[in-house]
Amino acid sequence: MITIELNGQQQPLPEGSAVSDLLATIGCDGKSVAVVVNEQIIRPDNRSAHLLHEGDKVELLIFAGGG
Amino acid sequence: MDSLQLGSYTFSSRLILGTGKFSNATVMLEAVRASGAQLVTIALRRFNREQAEDDLFGPLSAIEGITLMPNTSGASTAAEAVRAAHIARELSGSPFIKVEIHPNPQHLMPDPIETFEAARILAKEGFLVMPYITADPVLAKRLEEVGCASVMPLGSAIGSGQGVATAAMIEIIIRESGIPVIVDAGLRSPSEAAHAMEMGCGAVLVNSAVAVAGNPPEMAEAFAEAVSAGRKAFRAGLMQKSGSAIATSPLTTFLGTY
């Protein structure tokens, strides 16, 4: 297992997990969600190829109401 | 056709609507439709797996003629705002970005130095930059010079409902500006929006006044009408103010002469 930081919180994941695996693990369909790994934006077509590593900082962002 | 030009985008509506603070997404969407707004702001926030959220992006994008303008709210430095802008563009596909950098939650006043720096970088990258600023004519001109699509000086503090307290400064900004000036923040009533438009603003951005109204869709419509009336009055040309009375009827005293 590895541990990543997801939106500021610890998240365990099986070794060799890709971004798409993380999204499936937390029940996020990945639509309308921006994925940022270590400050790099991971586009939807690259999410199953981009592997996560110990200590990676992952941010998942969505749109919400705002002025 | 009297339209608002922002970069290569043309809008017939001069009311920009914010989507925060509504009681729920349904009411917000109804208000957006009622407002006739074609440019709508939206914010970024972290995905929360415990709290299933209404997806705002889908339904908002589905409204015909809507262009989204993400903001950088939450950023307290230029670097954070630039990062937020990149993420927002990725999600929305929109070139618009409202640069909003307010480090102090007590007063939410925009940081002019960080805002200028973020605007300069993002304009260079091809964003249509709409910076939220204090009503400072010098800063406004500097932002125009680095390629912003508009400047958005505050009427008064965000959510305060104090109206266009900065009217005198905004008039100077409008006089000096070659890009649209949009009053953003502080408006409480449609009459204040009309006043801003009569002054020559290109548009107004309203959020709280609509979102927390007793009937948000109806208030949105009222703002749309006021913005339209104010714009029409500006184009028609307001009369000059005078320090003394100037009669509108003939003053011949014929009634007492027979």
Short mmCIF file of C-alpha atoms in Angstrom, two decimals:
data_model
loop_
_atom_site.label_atom_id
_atom_site.label_comp_id
_atom_site.label_asym_id
_atom_site.label_seq_id
_atom_site.Cartn_x
_atom_site.Cartn_y
_atom_site.Cartn_z
CA MET A 1 0.00 0.00 0.00
CA ILE A 2 0.98 3.60 -0.50
CA THR A 3 -0.38 6.72 1.16
CA ILE A 4 -1.16 9.84 -0.83
CA GLU A 5 -2.52 13.18 0.31
CA LEU A 6 -5.98 13.76 -1.13
CA ASN A 7 -7.37 17.27 -0.68
CA GLY A 8 -5.18 17.62 2.40
CA GLN A 9 -6.10 14.24 3.94
CA GLN A 10 -4.24 10.93 4.04
CA GLN A 11 -5.57 8.34 1.60
CA PRO A 12 -4.25 4.76 1.42
CA LEU A 13 -4.14 3.17 -2.04
CA PRO A 14 -2.85 -0.13 -3.45
CA GLU A 15 0.57 0.20 -5.02
CA GLY A 16 0.42 0.79 -8.78
CA SER A 17 -2.86 2.74 -8.59
CA ALA A 18 -3.56 5.24 -11.33
CA VAL A 19 -5.54 8.46 -10.98
CA SER A 20 -8.59 6.67 -12.43
CA ASP A 21 -8.30 3.99 -9.69
CA LEU A 22 -8.27 6.69 -7.04
CA LEU A 23 -11.41 8.26 -8.53
CA ALA A 24 -13.15 4.86 -8.54
CA THR A 25 -12.06 4.19 -4.94
CA ILE A 26 -13.69 7.34 -3.65
CA GLY A 27 -16.79 7.02 -5.83
CA CYS A 28 -16.09 10.01 -8.05
CA ASP A 29 -17.17 9.61 -11.67
CA GLY A 30 -14.47 12.04 -12.80
CA LYS A 31 -16.86 14.18 -14.80
CA SER A 32 -16.65 17.89 -14.13
CA VAL A 33 -13.73 17.25 -11.78
CA ALA A 34 -10.26 18.66 -12.22
CA VAL A 35 -7.44 16.44 -11.01
CA VAL A 36 -4.19 18.06 -9.95
CA VAL A 37 -1.26 15.86 -8.91
CA ASN A 38 1.71 17.70 -7.38
CA GLU A 39 0.45 20.93 -9.00
CA GLN A 40 0.20 19.31 -12.44
CA ILE A 41 -3.22 19.06 -14.09
CA ILE A 42 -4.01 15.48 -15.20
CA ARG A 43 -6.36 15.56 -18.17
CA PRO A 44 -9.18 12.95 -18.45
CA ASP A 45 -7.47 10.99 -21.26
CA ASN A 46 -4.35 10.60 -19.13
CA ARG A 47 -5.96 9.53 -15.86
CA SER A 48 -5.69 5.78 -16.35
CA ALA A 49 -2.03 6.03 -17.36
CA HIS A 50 -0.88 8.41 -14.65
CA LEU A 51 0.31 6.32 -11.69
CA LEU A 52 0.28 7.64 -8.15
CA HIS A 53 3.26 7.36 -5.81
CA GLU A 54 3.86 7.53 -2.08
CA GLY A 55 3.38 11.08 -0.80
CA ASP A 56 1.79 12.49 -3.98
CA LYS A 57 -0.38 15.51 -3.31
CA VAL A 58 -3.67 15.16 -5.15
CA GLU A 59 -6.29 17.88 -5.41
CA LEU A 60 -9.76 17.20 -6.79
CA LEU A 61 -11.63 20.36 -7.66
CA ILE A 62 -15.14 21.03 -8.88
CA PHE A 63 -17.20 24.09 -9.68
CA ALA A 64 -19.48 25.49 -7.01
CA GLY A 65 -21.59 28.60 -6.78
CA GLY A 66 -19.58 31.80 -6.44
CA GLY A 67 -19.70 35.49 -7.25
CA MET B 1 -26.94 46.79 -31.81
CA ASP B 2 -25.71 47.99 -28.43
CA SER B 3 -23.63 45.13 -27.16
CA LEU B 4 -20.95 44.50 -24.58
CA GLN B 5 -17.65 43.54 -26.14
CA LEU B 6 -15.18 41.56 -24.03
CA GLY B 7 -12.23 40.34 -26.05
CA SER B 8 -13.72 38.58 -29.06
CA TYR B 9 -16.97 37.86 -27.20
CA THR B 10 -20.12 39.91 -27.75
CA PHE B 11 -22.96 39.97 -25.23
CA SER B 12 -26.36 41.60 -25.56
CA SER B 13 -26.95 41.40 -21.78
CA ARG B 14 -25.04 43.79 -19.55
CA LEU B 15 -25.95 41.99 -16.35
CA ILE B 16 -23.40 39.49 -15.11
CA LEU B 17 -24.73 37.18 -12.44
CA GLY B 18 -22.88 35.45 -9.63
CA THR B 19 -24.02 31.98 -8.55
CA GLY B 20 -23.02 31.98 -4.87
CA LYS B 21 -25.22 32.11 -1.77
CA PHE B 22 -28.41 30.80 -3.39
CA SER B 23 -30.52 28.55 -1.16
CA ASN B 24 -30.26 25.75 -3.71
CA ALA B 25 -29.24 25.01 -7.29
CA THR B 26 -32.79 25.03 -8.65
CA VAL B 27 -33.43 28.58 -7.46
CA MET B 28 -30.02 29.66 -8.76
CA LEU B 29 -30.73 28.25 -12.21
CA GLU B 30 -34.16 29.90 -12.28
CA ALA B 31 -32.56 33.22 -11.36
CA VAL B 32 -29.92 32.85 -14.08
CA ARG B 33 -32.64 32.23 -16.67
CA ALA B 34 -34.77 35.10 -15.39
CA SER B 35 -31.80 37.50 -15.44
CA GLY B 36 -31.07 36.93 -19.10
CA ALA B 37 -27.38 37.01 -18.10
CA GLN B 38 -25.02 35.57 -20.68
CA LEU B 39 -21.94 35.70 -18.50
CA VAL B 40 -22.15 33.89 -15.17
CA THR B 41 -19.52 33.56 -12.47
CA ILE B 42 -18.67 30.31 -10.76
CA ALA B 43 -16.10 29.29 -8.14
CA LEU B 44 -13.69 26.40 -7.66
CA ARG B 45 -13.74 24.28 -4.57
CA ARG B 46 -12.49 20.94 -3.37
CA PHE B 47 -14.49 17.82 -4.18
CA ASN B 48 -16.03 16.44 -1.01
CA ARG B 49 -16.86 12.77 -1.18
CA GLU B 50 -19.01 12.82 1.99
CA GLN B 51 -21.16 15.62 0.72
CA ALA B 52 -22.81 14.86 -2.58
CA GLU B 53 -23.02 18.20 -4.37
CA ASP B 54 -25.35 19.36 -7.05
CA ASP B 55 -23.35 19.54 -10.24
CA LEU B 56 -23.60 23.19 -11.22
CA PHE B 57 -21.42 23.03 -14.28
CA GLY B 58 -23.68 20.70 -16.30
CA PRO B 59 -27.00 22.54 -15.81
CA LEU B 60 -25.40 25.99 -16.14
CA SER B 61 -23.66 25.06 -19.39
CA ALA B 62 -26.93 23.66 -20.67
CA ILE B 63 -28.62 27.09 -20.52
CA GLU B 64 -28.50 28.47 -24.03
CA GLY B 65 -26.16 31.38 -24.59
CA ILE B 66 -24.36 31.12 -21.24
CA THR B 67 -20.62 31.67 -20.98
CA LEU B 68 -19.00 30.77 -17.69
CA MET B 69 -16.55 33.05 -15.94
CA PRO B 70 -14.75 31.12 -13.20
CA ASN B 71 -13.26 33.17 -10.39
CA THR B 72 -10.06 32.69 -8.41
CA SER B 73 -11.72 33.19 -5.06
CA GLY B 74 -9.71 31.50 -2.34
CA ALA B 75 -6.42 32.63 -3.84
CA SER B 76 -4.42 35.00 -1.68
CA THR B 77 -1.41 35.40 -3.99
CA ALA B 78 -0.86 35.90 -7.70
CA ALA B 79 0.69 32.44 -7.99
CA GLU B 80 -2.37 30.80 -6.44
CA ALA B 81 -4.69 32.79 -8.71
CA VAL B 82 -2.74 31.76 -11.81
CA ARG B 83 -2.93 28.12 -10.73
CA ALA B 84 -6.66 28.42 -10.06
CA ALA B 85 -7.14 30.01 -13.50
CA HIS B 86 -5.40 27.09 -15.23
CA ILE B 87 -7.55 24.56 -13.38
CA ALA B 88 -10.72 26.55 -14.06
CA ARG B 89 -9.98 26.76 -17.77
CA GLU B 90 -9.37 23.03 -17.83
CA LEU B 91 -12.78 22.41 -16.30
CA SER B 92 -14.86 25.06 -18.03
CA GLY B 93 -13.16 25.51 -21.38
CA SER B 94 -13.92 29.22 -20.98
CA PRO B 95 -11.24 31.84 -21.65
CA PHE B 96 -12.79 34.16 -19.06
CA ILE B 97 -11.27 34.43 -15.62
CA LYS B 98 -12.35 36.73 -12.84
CA VAL B 99 -9.16 37.47 -10.95
CA GLU B 100 -10.23 37.83 -7.36
CA ILE B 101 -7.51 37.93 -4.73
CA HIS B 102 -8.62 39.00 -1.29
CA PRO B 103 -6.33 37.89 1.48
CA ASN B 104 -8.37 39.27 4.38
CA PRO B 105 -11.75 37.60 5.03
CA GLN B 106 -12.77 40.44 7.35
CA HIS B 107 -13.17 43.00 4.58
CA LEU B 108 -12.52 41.01 1.36
CA MET B 109 -10.73 43.97 -0.21
CA PRO B 110 -8.76 42.93 -3.30
CA ASP B 111 -4.96 42.94 -3.08
CA PRO B 112 -3.94 45.35 -5.86
CA ILE B 113 -0.35 44.14 -6.17
CA GLU B 114 -1.11 40.43 -6.40
CA THR B 115 -4.11 41.14 -8.64
CA PHE B 116 -2.00 43.16 -11.05
CA GLU B 117 0.66 40.46 -11.21
CA ALA B 118 -1.85 37.64 -11.80
CA ALA B 119 -3.69 39.69 -14.42
CA ARG B 120 -0.47 40.47 -16.26
CA ILE B 121 0.53 36.79 -16.44
CA LEU B 122 -2.93 35.51 -17.39
CA ALA B 123 -3.56 38.16 -20.05
CA LYS B 124 -0.24 37.21 -21.63
CA GLU B 125 -1.36 33.57 -21.65
CA GLY B 126 -4.47 34.54 -23.61
CA PHE B 127 -7.10 34.58 -20.87
CA LEU B 128 -9.86 37.17 -20.99
CA VAL B 129 -8.96 38.66 -17.65
CA MET B 130 -11.63 40.40 -15.59
CA PRO B 131 -9.92 41.71 -12.46
CA TYR B 132 -11.91 42.54 -9.33
CA ILE B 133 -10.26 45.68 -7.95
CA THR B 134 -10.67 48.60 -5.61
CA ALA B 135 -11.99 51.68 -7.42
CA ASP B 136 -8.52 53.00 -8.22
CA PRO B 137 -8.15 54.81 -11.57
CA VAL B 138 -4.36 54.32 -11.66
CA LEU B 139 -4.58 50.58 -11.07
CA ALA B 140 -7.43 50.33 -13.59
CA LYS B 141 -5.29 51.99 -16.27
CA ARG B 142 -2.32 49.75 -15.49
CA LEU B 143 -4.55 46.68 -15.85
CA GLU B 144 -5.83 47.93 -19.20
CA GLU B 145 -2.25 48.39 -20.35
CA VAL B 146 -1.35 44.75 -19.57
CA GLY B 147 -4.25 43.50 -21.68
CA CYS B 148 -7.21 42.92 -19.37
CA ALA B 149 -10.60 42.52 -21.10
CA SER B 150 -12.29 44.76 -18.53
CA VAL B 151 -11.78 46.17 -15.07
CA MET B 152 -14.23 45.42 -12.30
CA PRO B 153 -14.01 48.01 -9.53
CA LEU B 154 -16.04 47.40 -6.40
CA GLY B 155 -19.05 49.56 -5.63
CA SER B 156 -18.64 48.65 -1.97
CA ALA B 157 -17.50 45.60 0.01
CA ILE B 158 -18.59 42.17 -1.25
CA GLY B 159 -22.02 41.24 0.11
CA SER B 160 -22.35 44.53 2.02
CA GLY B 161 -25.25 45.98 0.04
CA GLN B 162 -23.79 49.47 0.46
CA GLY B 163 -24.34 50.34 -3.19
CA VAL B 164 -21.98 52.39 -5.38
CA ALA B 165 -20.12 54.08 -2.52
CA THR B 166 -17.15 54.61 -4.86
CA ALA B 167 -19.14 56.47 -7.54
CA ALA B 168 -16.75 59.42 -7.82
CA MET B 169 -13.74 57.15 -8.44
CA ILE B 170 -15.68 54.91 -10.81
CA GLU B 171 -16.60 57.97 -12.88
CA ILE B 172 -12.90 58.76 -13.27
CA ILE B 173 -12.14 55.14 -14.21
CA ILE B 174 -14.88 55.22 -16.86
CA ARG B 175 -13.61 58.52 -18.26
CA GLU B 176 -10.07 57.20 -18.59
CA SER B 177 -10.80 53.66 -19.67
CA GLY B 178 -10.61 52.14 -23.13
CA ILE B 179 -12.07 48.83 -21.89
CA PRO B 180 -15.46 48.14 -20.29
CA VAL B 181 -15.77 49.12 -16.64
CA ILE B 182 -17.96 46.73 -14.68
CA VAL B 183 -19.15 47.52 -11.17
CA ASP B 184 -18.69 44.37 -9.17
CA ALA B 185 -19.76 43.94 -5.56
CA GLY B 186 -21.86 45.89 -3.12
CA LEU B 187 -25.00 46.45 -5.16
CA ARG B 188 -28.21 45.94 -3.21
CA SER B 189 -31.00 47.28 -5.38
CA PRO B 190 -31.85 47.52 -9.07
CA SER B 191 -31.84 51.33 -8.81
CA GLU B 192 -28.15 51.19 -7.85
CA ALA B 193 -27.46 49.04 -10.90
CA ALA B 194 -29.34 51.55 -13.05
CA HIS B 195 -27.25 54.34 -11.54
CA ALA B 196 -24.01 52.51 -12.37
CA MET B 197 -25.18 52.02 -15.96
CA GLU B 198 -26.25 55.67 -16.27
CA MET B 199 -22.71 56.61 -15.26
CA GLY B 200 -21.43 54.69 -18.26
CA CYS B 201 -20.47 51.33 -16.84
CA GLY B 202 -20.27 48.59 -19.45
CA ALA B 203 -22.03 46.11 -17.19
CA VAL B 204 -22.69 45.29 -13.55
CA LEU B 205 -21.99 42.08 -11.69
CA VAL B 206 -24.57 41.13 -9.08
CA ASN B 207 -24.71 38.14 -6.78
CA SER B 208 -25.86 38.60 -3.17
CA ALA B 209 -28.64 41.06 -3.99
CA VAL B 210 -30.31 38.42 -6.15
CA ALA B 211 -29.28 35.30 -4.22
CA VAL B 212 -30.62 36.39 -0.83
CA ALA B 213 -33.69 38.25 -2.11
CA GLY B 214 -37.11 36.99 -1.01
CA ASN B 215 -37.73 35.89 -4.59
CA PRO B 216 -34.40 35.52 -6.42
CA PRO B 217 -35.76 34.96 -9.97
CA GLU B 218 -38.01 38.02 -9.67
CA MET B 219 -35.13 40.12 -8.32
CA ALA B 220 -32.93 38.88 -11.17
CA GLU B 221 -35.52 40.11 -13.64
CA ALA B 222 -35.76 43.46 -11.84
CA PHE B 223 -31.98 43.87 -12.09
CA ALA B 224 -32.10 43.01 -15.79
CA GLU B 225 -34.72 45.70 -16.41
CA ALA B 226 -32.80 48.27 -14.36
CA VAL B 227 -29.53 47.54 -16.17
CA SER B 228 -31.30 47.88 -19.47
CA ALA B 229 -32.99 51.16 -18.45
CA GLY B 230 -29.74 52.59 -17.08
CA ARG B 231 -27.88 51.73 -20.25
CA LYS B 232 -30.59 53.26 -22.41
CA ALA B 233 -30.48 56.46 -20.33
CA PHE B 234 -26.71 56.65 -20.69
CA ARG B 235 -26.95 56.30 -24.44
CA ALA B 236 -29.77 58.83 -24.63
CA GLY B 237 -27.63 61.37 -22.77
CA LEU B 238 -28.59 62.66 -19.33
CA MET B 239 -29.38 66.35 -18.89
CA GLN B 240 -26.83 68.56 -17.17
CA LYS B 241 -27.36 69.34 -13.50
CA SER B 242 -28.02 72.97 -12.67
CA GLY B 243 -27.60 74.87 -9.42
CA SER B 244 -30.78 76.82 -10.00
CA ALA B 245 -34.26 76.22 -11.38
CA ILE B 246 -34.79 76.33 -15.14
CA ALA B 247 -38.45 76.61 -16.09
CA THR B 248 -40.11 74.00 -18.24
CA SER B 249 -43.20 76.14 -18.96
CA PRO B 250 -43.46 79.71 -20.30
CA LEU B 251 -43.38 82.25 -17.46
CA THR B 252 -45.59 84.91 -19.09
CA THR B 253 -48.05 86.19 -16.49
CA PHE B 254 -51.03 86.32 -18.85
CA LEU B 255 -53.49 84.92 -16.30
CA GLY B 256 -53.30 88.13 -14.24
CA THR B 257 -53.46 90.57 -17.12
CA TYR B 258 -57.14 90.72 -18.04
#
